[in-house]
mmCIF file of C-alpha atoms in Angstrom:
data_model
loop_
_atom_site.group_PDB
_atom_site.id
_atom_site.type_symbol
_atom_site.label_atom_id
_atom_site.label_comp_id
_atom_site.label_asym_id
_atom_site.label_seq_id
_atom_site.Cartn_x
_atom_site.Cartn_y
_atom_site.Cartn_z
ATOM 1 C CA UNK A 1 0.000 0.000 0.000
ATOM 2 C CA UNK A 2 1.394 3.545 -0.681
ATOM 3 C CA UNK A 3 0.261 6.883 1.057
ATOM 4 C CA UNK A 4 -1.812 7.095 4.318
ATOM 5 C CA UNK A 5 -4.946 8.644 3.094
ATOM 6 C CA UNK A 6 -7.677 10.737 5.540
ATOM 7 C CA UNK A 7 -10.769 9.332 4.282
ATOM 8 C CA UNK A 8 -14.257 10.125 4.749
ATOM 9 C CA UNK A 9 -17.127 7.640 4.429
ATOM 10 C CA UNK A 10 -21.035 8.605 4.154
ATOM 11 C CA UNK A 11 -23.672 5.788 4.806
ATOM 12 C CA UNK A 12 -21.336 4.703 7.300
ATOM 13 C CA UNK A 13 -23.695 2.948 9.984
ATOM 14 C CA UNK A 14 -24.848 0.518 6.648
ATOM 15 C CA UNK A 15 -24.529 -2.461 6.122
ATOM 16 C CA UNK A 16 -22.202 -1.822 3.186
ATOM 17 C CA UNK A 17 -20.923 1.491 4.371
ATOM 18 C CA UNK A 18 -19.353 -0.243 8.013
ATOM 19 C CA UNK A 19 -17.654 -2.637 5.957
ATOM 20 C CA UNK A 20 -16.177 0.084 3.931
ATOM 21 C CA UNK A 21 -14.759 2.252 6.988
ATOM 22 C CA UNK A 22 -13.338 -1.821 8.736
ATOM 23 C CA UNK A 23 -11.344 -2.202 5.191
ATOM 24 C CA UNK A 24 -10.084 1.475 4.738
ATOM 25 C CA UNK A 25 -8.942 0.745 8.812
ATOM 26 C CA UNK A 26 -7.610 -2.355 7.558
ATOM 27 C CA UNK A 27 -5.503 -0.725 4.858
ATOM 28 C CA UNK A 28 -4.398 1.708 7.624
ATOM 29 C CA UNK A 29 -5.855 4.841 6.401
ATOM 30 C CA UNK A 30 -7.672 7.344 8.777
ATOM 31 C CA UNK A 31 -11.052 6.967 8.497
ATOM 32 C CA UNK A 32 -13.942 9.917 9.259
ATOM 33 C CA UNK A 33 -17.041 7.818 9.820
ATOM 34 C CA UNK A 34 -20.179 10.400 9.056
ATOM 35 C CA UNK A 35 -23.463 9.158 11.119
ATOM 36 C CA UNK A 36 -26.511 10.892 11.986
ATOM 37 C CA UNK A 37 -26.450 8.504 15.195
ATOM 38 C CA UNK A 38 -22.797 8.326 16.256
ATOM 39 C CA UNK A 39 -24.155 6.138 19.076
ATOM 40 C CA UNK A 40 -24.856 3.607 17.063
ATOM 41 C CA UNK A 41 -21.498 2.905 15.301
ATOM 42 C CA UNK A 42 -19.607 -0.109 16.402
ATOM 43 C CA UNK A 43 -15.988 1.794 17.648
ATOM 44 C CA UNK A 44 -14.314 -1.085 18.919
ATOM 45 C CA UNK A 45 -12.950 -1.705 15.767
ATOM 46 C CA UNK A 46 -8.799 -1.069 15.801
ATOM 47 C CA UNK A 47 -7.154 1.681 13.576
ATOM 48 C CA UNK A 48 -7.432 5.199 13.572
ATOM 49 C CA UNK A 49 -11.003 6.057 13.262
ATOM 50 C CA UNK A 50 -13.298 9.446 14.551
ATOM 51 C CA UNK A 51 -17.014 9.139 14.324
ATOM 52 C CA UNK A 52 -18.249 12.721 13.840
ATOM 53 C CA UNK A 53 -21.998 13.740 13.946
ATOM 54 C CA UNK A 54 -22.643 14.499 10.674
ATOM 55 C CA UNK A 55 -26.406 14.989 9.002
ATOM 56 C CA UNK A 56 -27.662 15.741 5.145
ATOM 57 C CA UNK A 57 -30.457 18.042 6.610
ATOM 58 C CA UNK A 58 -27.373 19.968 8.645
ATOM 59 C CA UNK A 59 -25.237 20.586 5.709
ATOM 60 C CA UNK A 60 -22.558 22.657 7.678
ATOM 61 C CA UNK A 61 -22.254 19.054 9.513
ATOM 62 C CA UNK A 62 -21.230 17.307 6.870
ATOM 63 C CA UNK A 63 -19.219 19.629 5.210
ATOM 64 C CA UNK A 64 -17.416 19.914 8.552
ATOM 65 C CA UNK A 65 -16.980 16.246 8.695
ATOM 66 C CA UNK A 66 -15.230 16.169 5.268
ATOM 67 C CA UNK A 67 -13.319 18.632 5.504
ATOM 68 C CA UNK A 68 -9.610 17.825 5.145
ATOM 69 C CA UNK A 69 -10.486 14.500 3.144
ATOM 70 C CA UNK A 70 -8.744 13.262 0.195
ATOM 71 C CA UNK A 71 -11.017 10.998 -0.653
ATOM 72 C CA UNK A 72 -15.129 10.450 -0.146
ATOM 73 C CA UNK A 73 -16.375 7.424 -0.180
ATOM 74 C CA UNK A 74 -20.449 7.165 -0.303
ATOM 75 C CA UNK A 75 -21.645 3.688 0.794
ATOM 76 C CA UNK A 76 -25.132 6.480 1.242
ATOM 77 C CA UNK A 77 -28.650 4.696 1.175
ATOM 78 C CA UNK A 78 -32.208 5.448 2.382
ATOM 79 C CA UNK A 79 -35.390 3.325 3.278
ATOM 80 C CA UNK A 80 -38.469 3.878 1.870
ATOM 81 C CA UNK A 81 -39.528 5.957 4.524
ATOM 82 C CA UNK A 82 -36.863 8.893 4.391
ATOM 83 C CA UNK A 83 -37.207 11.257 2.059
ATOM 84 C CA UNK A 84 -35.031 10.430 -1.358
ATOM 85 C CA UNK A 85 -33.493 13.844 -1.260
ATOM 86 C CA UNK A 86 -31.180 12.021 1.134
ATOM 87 C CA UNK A 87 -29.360 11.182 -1.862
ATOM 88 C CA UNK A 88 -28.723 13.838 -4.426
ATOM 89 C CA UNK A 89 -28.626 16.396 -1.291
ATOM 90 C CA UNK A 90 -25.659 14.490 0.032
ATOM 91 C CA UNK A 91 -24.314 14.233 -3.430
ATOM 92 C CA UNK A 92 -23.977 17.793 -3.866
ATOM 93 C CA UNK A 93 -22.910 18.184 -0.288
ATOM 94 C CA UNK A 94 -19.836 16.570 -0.817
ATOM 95 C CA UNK A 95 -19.057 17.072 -4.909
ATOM 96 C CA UNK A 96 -18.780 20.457 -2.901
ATOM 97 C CA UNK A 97 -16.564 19.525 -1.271
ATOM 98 C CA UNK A 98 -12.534 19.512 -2.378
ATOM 99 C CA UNK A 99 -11.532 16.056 -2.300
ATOM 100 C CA UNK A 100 -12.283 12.888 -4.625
ATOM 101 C CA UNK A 101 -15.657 11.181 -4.666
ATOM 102 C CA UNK A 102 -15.932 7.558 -5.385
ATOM 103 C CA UNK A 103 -19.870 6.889 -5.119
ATOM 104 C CA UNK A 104 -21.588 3.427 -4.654
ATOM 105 C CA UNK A 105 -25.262 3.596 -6.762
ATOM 106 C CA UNK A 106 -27.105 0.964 -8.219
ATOM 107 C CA UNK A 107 -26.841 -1.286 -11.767
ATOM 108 C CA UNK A 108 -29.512 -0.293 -14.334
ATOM 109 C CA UNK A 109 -29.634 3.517 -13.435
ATOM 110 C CA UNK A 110 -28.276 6.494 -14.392
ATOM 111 C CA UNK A 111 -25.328 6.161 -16.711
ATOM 112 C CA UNK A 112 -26.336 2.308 -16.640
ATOM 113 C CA UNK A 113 -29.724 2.221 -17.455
ATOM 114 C CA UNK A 114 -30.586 -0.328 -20.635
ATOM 115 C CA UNK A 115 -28.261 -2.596 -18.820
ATOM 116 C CA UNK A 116 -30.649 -5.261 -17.699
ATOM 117 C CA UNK A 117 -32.787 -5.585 -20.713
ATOM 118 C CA UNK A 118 -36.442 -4.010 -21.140
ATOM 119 C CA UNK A 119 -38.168 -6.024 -18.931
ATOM 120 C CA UNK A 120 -35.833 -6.605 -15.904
ATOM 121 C CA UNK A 121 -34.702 -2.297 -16.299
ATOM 122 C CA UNK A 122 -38.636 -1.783 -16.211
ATOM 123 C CA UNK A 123 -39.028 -4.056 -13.027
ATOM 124 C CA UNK A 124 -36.065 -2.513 -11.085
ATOM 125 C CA UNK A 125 -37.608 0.960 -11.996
ATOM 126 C CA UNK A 126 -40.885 0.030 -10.051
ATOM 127 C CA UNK A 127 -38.583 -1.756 -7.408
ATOM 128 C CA UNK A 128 -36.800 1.689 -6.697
ATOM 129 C CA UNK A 129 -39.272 3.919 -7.739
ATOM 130 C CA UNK A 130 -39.100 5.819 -4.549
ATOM 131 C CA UNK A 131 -35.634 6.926 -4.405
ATOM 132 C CA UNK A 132 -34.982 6.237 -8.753
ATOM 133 C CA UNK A 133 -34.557 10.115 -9.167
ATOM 134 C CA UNK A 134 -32.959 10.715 -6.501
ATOM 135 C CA UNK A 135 -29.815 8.042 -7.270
ATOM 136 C CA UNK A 136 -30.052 9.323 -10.789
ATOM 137 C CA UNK A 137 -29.687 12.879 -9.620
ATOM 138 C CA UNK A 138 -26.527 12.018 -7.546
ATOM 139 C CA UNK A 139 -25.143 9.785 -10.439
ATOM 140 C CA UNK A 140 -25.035 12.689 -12.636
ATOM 141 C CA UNK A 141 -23.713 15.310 -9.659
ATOM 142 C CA UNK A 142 -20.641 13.325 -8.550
ATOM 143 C CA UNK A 143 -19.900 12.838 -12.493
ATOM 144 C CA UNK A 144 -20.060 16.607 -13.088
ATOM 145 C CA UNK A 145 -17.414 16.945 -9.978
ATOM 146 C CA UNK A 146 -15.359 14.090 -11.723
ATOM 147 C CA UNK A 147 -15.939 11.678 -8.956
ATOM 148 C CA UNK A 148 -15.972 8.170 -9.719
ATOM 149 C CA UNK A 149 -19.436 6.522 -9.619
ATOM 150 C CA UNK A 150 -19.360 2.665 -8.965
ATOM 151 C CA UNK A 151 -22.741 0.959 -10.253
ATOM 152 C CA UNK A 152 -23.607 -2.439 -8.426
ATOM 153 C CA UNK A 153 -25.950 -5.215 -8.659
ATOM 154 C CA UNK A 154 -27.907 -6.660 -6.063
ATOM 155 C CA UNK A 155 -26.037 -6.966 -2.699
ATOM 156 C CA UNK A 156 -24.706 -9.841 -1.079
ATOM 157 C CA UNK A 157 -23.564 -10.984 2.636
ATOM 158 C CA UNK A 158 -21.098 -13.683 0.897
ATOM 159 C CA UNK A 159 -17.787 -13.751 1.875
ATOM 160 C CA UNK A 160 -15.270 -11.737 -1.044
ATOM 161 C CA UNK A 161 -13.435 -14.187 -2.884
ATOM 162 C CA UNK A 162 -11.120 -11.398 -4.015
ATOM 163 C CA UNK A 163 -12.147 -11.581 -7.539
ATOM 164 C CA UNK A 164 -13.744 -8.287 -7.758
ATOM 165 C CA UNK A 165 -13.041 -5.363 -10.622
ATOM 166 C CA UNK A 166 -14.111 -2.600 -12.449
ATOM 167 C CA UNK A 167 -14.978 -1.797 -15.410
ATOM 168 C CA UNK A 168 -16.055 1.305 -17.483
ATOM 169 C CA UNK A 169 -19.995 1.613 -18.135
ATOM 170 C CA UNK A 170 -19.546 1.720 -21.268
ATOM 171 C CA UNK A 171 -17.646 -1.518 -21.750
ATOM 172 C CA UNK A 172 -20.083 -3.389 -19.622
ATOM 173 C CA UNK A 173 -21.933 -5.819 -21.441
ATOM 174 C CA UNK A 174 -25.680 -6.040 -20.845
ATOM 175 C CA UNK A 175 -27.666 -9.065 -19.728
ATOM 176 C CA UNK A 176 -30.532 -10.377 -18.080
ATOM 177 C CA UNK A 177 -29.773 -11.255 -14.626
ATOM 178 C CA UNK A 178 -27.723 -8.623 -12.570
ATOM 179 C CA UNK A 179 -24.532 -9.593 -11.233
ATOM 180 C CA UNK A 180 -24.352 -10.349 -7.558
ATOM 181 C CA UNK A 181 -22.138 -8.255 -5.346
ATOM 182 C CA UNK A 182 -20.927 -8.828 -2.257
ATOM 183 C CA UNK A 183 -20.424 -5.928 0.327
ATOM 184 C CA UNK A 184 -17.370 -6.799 1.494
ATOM 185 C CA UNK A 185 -16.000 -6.982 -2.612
ATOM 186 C CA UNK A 186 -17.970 -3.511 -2.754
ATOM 187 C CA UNK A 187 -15.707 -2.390 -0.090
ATOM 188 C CA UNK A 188 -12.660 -3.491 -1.138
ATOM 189 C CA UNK A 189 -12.961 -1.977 -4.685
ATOM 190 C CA UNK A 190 -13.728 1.027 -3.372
ATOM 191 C CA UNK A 191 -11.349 1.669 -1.321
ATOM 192 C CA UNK A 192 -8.440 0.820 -3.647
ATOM 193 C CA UNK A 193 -10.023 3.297 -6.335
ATOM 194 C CA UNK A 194 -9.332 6.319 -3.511
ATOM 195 C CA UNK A 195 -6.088 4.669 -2.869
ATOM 196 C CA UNK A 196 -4.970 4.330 -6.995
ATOM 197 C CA UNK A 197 -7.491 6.635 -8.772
ATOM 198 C CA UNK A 198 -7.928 4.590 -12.116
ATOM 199 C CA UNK A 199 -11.153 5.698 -12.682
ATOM 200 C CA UNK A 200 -11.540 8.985 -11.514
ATOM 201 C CA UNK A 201 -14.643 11.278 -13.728
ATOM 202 C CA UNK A 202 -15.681 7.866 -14.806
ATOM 203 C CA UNK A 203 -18.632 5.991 -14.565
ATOM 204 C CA UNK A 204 -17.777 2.155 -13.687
ATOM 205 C CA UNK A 205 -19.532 -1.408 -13.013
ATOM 206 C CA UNK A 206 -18.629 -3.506 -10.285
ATOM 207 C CA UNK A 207 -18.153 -7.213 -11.373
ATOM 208 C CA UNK A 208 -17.121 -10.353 -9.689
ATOM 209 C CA UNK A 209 -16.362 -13.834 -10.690
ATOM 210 C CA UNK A 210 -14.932 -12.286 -13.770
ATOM 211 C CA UNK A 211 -18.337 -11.715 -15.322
#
């Protein structure tokens, strides 16, 4: 590994966004964990870690929290019963901000949509349909601050095999079934993009099992 990096994760109390901030601990990097309950972030784990207060609705918060980052990582999702604004509001909070974005959205929007044929795009519209604006909005924000937006199939809890990459959008093949993605892979791809920038103002897929 090269540099020690300050980096800054958003959506850090989810499921994918606490396995971001364990590997970017792991890789020894000093990690800002944003959370609008700080109290409910698991801080035993070892490395050099602050959990700030930090709240989309309170911008000031969050651009406090980021400040001094080199890199953003957004690991940022919402339930159906917060308001989607969640998501492009925190997107322009921190494209705002002066450090590099590398943004975790979801296969088959945005710069991906078409990806999973007519019928399965039309079914993952309804699916998201409360927050499909919303990511589409943020897609297009962190791509206009040349982040690096990294689109994702469905989400797994199995174990990373290590077999993860990216790839541009535009090279990604489209096919039926989404690929699936573990969190953990999710993780570790991310965090290597803010540690070697190959894809920075690009719009990538996530695969795995070299498909």
């Amino acid at each position: 590994m090269g540099e020690t990096l300050k980096i800054a994760v958003l959506g850090s109390t989810g499921q994918t966004g606490r396995l971001i901030v364990a590997h970017a601990l792991e890789r020894g990097h000093e990690v800002t964990a944003l959370a609008r309950r700080p109290e409910s972030f698991d801080t035993s784990a070892t490395g050099n870690l602050r959990v700030v207060h930090a709240d989309v609705t309170r911008p000031e918060s969050v651009a406090t929290a980021v400040a001094g980052a080199d890199v953003i990582i957004s690991g940022l999702g919402i339930t159906k019963k917060q308001d989607p604004a969640v998501l492009s509001d925190g997107a322009r909070l921190i494209a705002s901000a002066e450090s590099r974005v590398v943004w975790l959205t979801s296969l088959g929007m945005g710069a991906t949509e078409g990806a999973l044929g007519r019928l399965n795009g039309a079914l993952l519209k309804r699916i998201l349909r409360h927050e499909w604006a919303a990511k589409d909005v943020a897609g297009r924000v962190v791509r206009a601050a040349h982040g690096t937006t990294v689109y994702a199939g469905p989400l797994t809890d199995k174990p990373y095999a290590g077999n993860g990459r990216l790839i541009r959008a535009e090279d990604y093949v489209p096919r039926m079934m989404p690929p699936l993605t573990p969190r953990a892979g999710i993780a570790a791809l991310m965090v290597a993009e803010a540690e070697a920038p190959h894809f920075a103002d690009t719009d990538t897929v996530a695969l795995f099992n070299g498909r």
